[in-house]
């Protein structure tokens, strides 16, 4: 590849070596009667109808790195990840409308077609910096979001297949054609953003949640679509004559490289598509067999199939007027034979009447039972986490299901500051935002409250927050001591507003540090009842 500018590519004409190679190529002579008319039509109807200099200049401008490009890409990524978390296709489409990814990708395709190395590097830099920033921005939003579950919209971007490659291919054809013909715009940009923005946002989700399956699947989809779009743009640019810097031999090698790359992308995606098709047919077979095995009036309330487990795990809930013994063993043998893979079936049968009302009531009961089972599993995870961070056995942790509260007294770990216990509590609380989590720390040393120019500084504010947290958990009064009575009173007021019982004392000794209020746990003899106590 050469390193001339896009404008030079359009002006240079066909490279000298191209005619010599064509003249001494016997195979080209044999194909001349067929290729000749096609080339003349292409030059007349396609190449001659396009102002190449204007198109190259426009493509180069669209692919430049700029503040506007980064800002719009971040906003598009933010809208996309919120739409994915809410499982809202409409919001995801809104993100596609403002995505600026079309410019640098088309620029990369044109750079490949014209053989401009410097232009290709600039386009790759624009893409790399922009997508990297977008992934980190999406990850930051997920970290701050209380919703971090894999929604159907997110899951749909974790298993790329051949259809995804086809979407990227057709999107690239539309986008490149519009760019060349001067009909580009937001609607055309949506076509390319459809293949790139959602998986880009899902990559950020996988990074934030440390979900390797989601991260790797979405990253593979993004890279696959990115390469497909860029290579398709290269093909379109060459069809319209934007490859004049390359000799015929270079053009052939580039064409071979494009074909090999697309085939290399298509093979694993085809395998993935075949697997998805097999799982769809297998789901239909499993559902039909289990349903036919029971009374015609029976109804499948719920069915979960785990194709990744070995053997394939099938869990079903059946509402039936007549219980069927041995249904699981029969299903295991039959489905293993039908699918050609080991299958393990677990069936929960619920006996109901023959009326529709009976079936609906049984279905509601099964749903409530499933909800209770999920809640029990959630509480167990919460208790296990509290046991881990507190060093206390799980059976010694207080769990109040009615008030959704969990409390534990942490074991004393020498040298561990109060701030560590506060951080551990906050991490456990993230597992169940709707529960009140209280990790009671040991009565360790309290931090000092610092002042600057008579006001509590930032470090002092953090210390007050930590003191208030520890005092409310331990449920013990705090004693504040300092040289400046006004500073002691200010700190005491802040703690009392947070429900902490505070005792105060002013030291006249010059040995006491200046602009510092010392906090200690009050002794039993000093506790509530004194003139300075408050609560």
Short mmCIF file of N, CA and C in Angstrom, two decimals, residues 308-376:
data_model
loop_
_atom_site.label_atom_id
_atom_site.label_comp_id
_atom_site.label_asym_id
_atom_site.label_seq_id
_atom_site.Cartn_x
_atom_site.Cartn_y
_atom_site.Cartn_z
N UNK A 308 -26.05 -25.38 27.90
CA UNK A 308 -24.61 -25.37 28.17
C UNK A 308 -24.19 -26.46 29.16
N UNK A 309 -25.14 -26.97 29.93
CA UNK A 309 -24.80 -28.00 30.91
C UNK A 309 -24.68 -29.37 30.22
N UNK A 310 -23.98 -30.25 30.87
CA UNK A 310 -23.82 -31.62 30.37
C UNK A 310 -24.18 -32.59 31.48
N UNK A 311 -25.29 -33.32 31.34
CA UNK A 311 -26.21 -33.33 30.20
C UNK A 311 -27.07 -32.07 30.13
N UNK A 312 -27.83 -31.93 29.04
CA UNK A 312 -28.75 -30.80 28.90
C UNK A 312 -29.78 -30.87 30.02
N UNK A 313 -29.92 -29.76 30.76
CA UNK A 313 -30.80 -29.75 31.92
C UNK A 313 -32.13 -29.10 31.56
N UNK A 314 -33.23 -29.83 31.76
CA UNK A 314 -34.58 -29.34 31.47
C UNK A 314 -35.38 -29.34 32.76
N UNK A 315 -35.92 -28.19 33.13
CA UNK A 315 -36.77 -28.06 34.31
C UNK A 315 -38.12 -27.54 33.87
N UNK A 316 -39.18 -28.28 34.20
CA UNK A 316 -40.52 -27.91 33.75
C UNK A 316 -41.52 -27.98 34.90
N UNK A 317 -42.50 -27.09 34.87
CA UNK A 317 -43.62 -27.10 35.82
C UNK A 317 -44.89 -27.36 35.03
N UNK A 318 -45.63 -28.42 35.41
CA UNK A 318 -46.80 -28.85 34.67
C UNK A 318 -48.05 -28.72 35.55
N UNK A 319 -49.08 -28.08 35.01
CA UNK A 319 -50.39 -28.02 35.67
C UNK A 319 -51.26 -29.09 35.01
N UNK A 320 -51.61 -30.13 35.74
CA UNK A 320 -52.29 -31.27 35.14
C UNK A 320 -53.40 -31.79 36.06
N UNK A 321 -54.52 -32.23 35.48
CA UNK A 321 -55.59 -32.79 36.31
C UNK A 321 -55.27 -34.20 36.80
N UNK A 322 -54.23 -34.82 36.23
CA UNK A 322 -53.89 -36.19 36.60
C UNK A 322 -52.37 -36.33 36.67
N UNK A 323 -51.87 -36.68 37.86
CA UNK A 323 -50.44 -36.84 38.03
C UNK A 323 -49.94 -38.07 37.28
N UNK A 324 -48.78 -37.97 36.71
CA UNK A 324 -48.22 -39.05 35.90
C UNK A 324 -46.92 -39.52 36.54
N UNK A 325 -46.89 -40.77 36.96
CA UNK A 325 -45.68 -41.32 37.58
C UNK A 325 -44.68 -41.75 36.50
N UNK A 326 -43.41 -41.61 36.81
CA UNK A 326 -42.36 -42.02 35.88
C UNK A 326 -42.18 -41.10 34.69
N UNK A 327 -42.76 -39.88 34.76
CA UNK A 327 -42.68 -38.97 33.62
C UNK A 327 -41.24 -38.53 33.36
N UNK A 328 -40.46 -38.34 34.41
CA UNK A 328 -39.09 -37.86 34.23
C UNK A 328 -38.21 -38.91 33.57
N UNK A 329 -38.33 -40.18 34.02
CA UNK A 329 -37.51 -41.25 33.43
C UNK A 329 -37.86 -41.45 31.97
N UNK A 330 -39.15 -41.42 31.66
CA UNK A 330 -39.58 -41.59 30.26
C UNK A 330 -39.05 -40.46 29.39
N UNK A 331 -39.14 -39.23 29.91
CA UNK A 331 -38.66 -38.07 29.15
C UNK A 331 -37.16 -38.13 28.95
N UNK A 332 -36.42 -38.55 29.98
CA UNK A 332 -34.96 -38.65 29.86
C UNK A 332 -34.56 -39.57 28.72
N UNK A 333 -35.15 -40.74 28.69
CA UNK A 333 -34.77 -41.72 27.67
C UNK A 333 -35.19 -41.27 26.27
N UNK A 334 -36.43 -40.79 26.16
CA UNK A 334 -36.95 -40.41 24.84
C UNK A 334 -36.22 -39.20 24.27
N UNK A 335 -36.03 -38.16 25.09
CA UNK A 335 -35.39 -36.94 24.59
C UNK A 335 -33.91 -37.16 24.29
N UNK A 336 -33.25 -38.01 25.06
CA UNK A 336 -31.85 -38.35 24.76
C UNK A 336 -31.76 -39.01 23.39
N UNK A 337 -32.73 -39.88 23.09
CA UNK A 337 -32.74 -40.55 21.79
C UNK A 337 -33.08 -39.57 20.66
N UNK A 338 -34.05 -38.69 20.88
CA UNK A 338 -34.48 -37.75 19.85
C UNK A 338 -33.43 -36.69 19.54
N UNK A 339 -32.76 -36.19 20.58
CA UNK A 339 -31.80 -35.11 20.38
C UNK A 339 -30.39 -35.60 20.11
N UNK A 340 -30.11 -36.85 20.44
CA UNK A 340 -28.78 -37.38 20.23
C UNK A 340 -27.77 -36.90 21.24
N UNK A 341 -28.24 -36.32 22.34
CA UNK A 341 -27.38 -35.84 23.42
C UNK A 341 -28.02 -36.21 24.75
N UNK A 342 -27.19 -36.42 25.78
CA UNK A 342 -27.76 -36.75 27.09
C UNK A 342 -28.64 -35.61 27.62
N UNK A 343 -29.81 -35.98 28.14
CA UNK A 343 -30.77 -35.01 28.65
C UNK A 343 -31.23 -35.43 30.04
N UNK A 344 -31.28 -34.49 30.96
CA UNK A 344 -31.81 -34.74 32.29
C UNK A 344 -33.02 -33.85 32.51
N UNK A 345 -34.18 -34.48 32.75
CA UNK A 345 -35.44 -33.76 32.87
C UNK A 345 -35.92 -33.78 34.32
N UNK A 346 -36.32 -32.62 34.81
CA UNK A 346 -36.91 -32.49 36.14
C UNK A 346 -38.28 -31.85 35.98
N UNK A 347 -39.34 -32.58 36.37
CA UNK A 347 -40.71 -32.11 36.18
C UNK A 347 -41.41 -31.96 37.52
N UNK A 348 -41.93 -30.77 37.77
CA UNK A 348 -42.76 -30.51 38.95
C UNK A 348 -44.22 -30.52 38.50
N UNK A 349 -44.98 -31.49 39.03
CA UNK A 349 -46.38 -31.63 38.64
C UNK A 349 -47.29 -31.03 39.71
N UNK A 350 -48.23 -30.18 39.26
CA UNK A 350 -49.21 -29.57 40.15
C UNK A 350 -50.60 -30.03 39.72
N UNK A 351 -51.28 -30.72 40.62
CA UNK A 351 -52.60 -31.23 40.27
C UNK A 351 -53.64 -30.13 40.37
N UNK A 352 -54.39 -29.93 39.31
CA UNK A 352 -55.41 -28.89 39.26
C UNK A 352 -56.70 -29.48 38.71
N UNK A 353 -57.79 -28.71 38.85
CA UNK A 353 -59.06 -29.12 38.28
C UNK A 353 -59.06 -28.96 36.77
N UNK A 354 -60.16 -29.26 36.19
CA UNK A 354 -60.24 -29.22 34.73
C UNK A 354 -60.68 -27.86 34.20
N UNK A 355 -61.13 -26.97 35.08
CA UNK A 355 -61.59 -25.67 34.61
C UNK A 355 -60.40 -24.74 34.38
N UNK A 356 -60.66 -23.69 33.59
CA UNK A 356 -59.59 -22.73 33.31
C UNK A 356 -59.20 -21.98 34.57
N UNK A 357 -60.17 -21.73 35.45
CA UNK A 357 -59.89 -21.01 36.70
C UNK A 357 -58.93 -21.81 37.58
N UNK A 358 -59.17 -23.12 37.66
CA UNK A 358 -58.28 -23.96 38.47
C UNK A 358 -56.86 -23.91 37.94
N UNK A 359 -56.73 -23.96 36.65
CA UNK A 359 -55.39 -23.93 36.05
C UNK A 359 -54.70 -22.60 36.31
N UNK A 360 -55.47 -21.49 36.21
CA UNK A 360 -54.89 -20.18 36.45
C UNK A 360 -54.46 -20.03 37.90
N UNK A 361 -55.31 -20.53 38.84
CA UNK A 361 -54.94 -20.44 40.25
C UNK A 361 -53.70 -21.27 40.56
N UNK A 362 -53.62 -22.43 39.95
CA UNK A 362 -52.44 -23.27 40.15
C UNK A 362 -51.19 -22.61 39.56
N UNK A 363 -51.37 -21.94 38.42
CA UNK A 363 -50.24 -21.26 37.79
C UNK A 363 -49.76 -20.11 38.66
N UNK A 364 -50.71 -19.38 39.28
CA UNK A 364 -50.33 -18.31 40.18
C UNK A 364 -49.61 -18.85 41.41
N UNK A 365 -50.09 -19.99 41.91
CA UNK A 365 -49.44 -20.61 43.07
C UNK A 365 -48.01 -21.03 42.73
N UNK A 366 -47.86 -21.59 41.53
CA UNK A 366 -46.52 -22.00 41.11
C UNK A 366 -45.60 -20.79 40.96
N UNK A 367 -46.17 -19.68 40.45
CA UNK A 367 -45.37 -18.47 40.29
C UNK A 367 -44.95 -17.91 41.65
N UNK A 368 -45.90 -17.95 42.62
CA UNK A 368 -45.56 -17.48 43.97
C UNK A 368 -44.50 -18.36 44.61
N UNK A 369 -44.62 -19.66 44.38
CA UNK A 369 -43.63 -20.59 44.93
C UNK A 369 -42.25 -20.33 44.33
N UNK A 370 -42.23 -20.06 43.03
CA UNK A 370 -40.96 -19.75 42.36
C UNK A 370 -40.38 -18.44 42.90
N UNK A 371 -41.25 -17.46 43.13
CA UNK A 371 -40.79 -16.19 43.66
C UNK A 371 -40.20 -16.36 45.06
N UNK A 372 -40.88 -17.17 45.88
CA UNK A 372 -40.37 -17.42 47.22
C UNK A 372 -39.05 -18.17 47.19
N UNK A 373 -38.93 -19.09 46.24
CA UNK A 373 -37.68 -19.83 46.10
C UNK A 373 -36.54 -18.90 45.69
N UNK A 374 -36.83 -17.99 44.75
CA UNK A 374 -35.81 -17.03 44.32
C UNK A 374 -35.41 -16.10 45.47
N UNK A 375 -36.41 -15.68 46.27
CA UNK A 375 -36.12 -14.80 47.40
C UNK A 375 -35.27 -15.51 48.44
N UNK A 376 -35.56 -16.79 48.68
CA UNK A 376 -34.77 -17.56 49.63
C UNK A 376 -33.32 -17.68 49.16
#
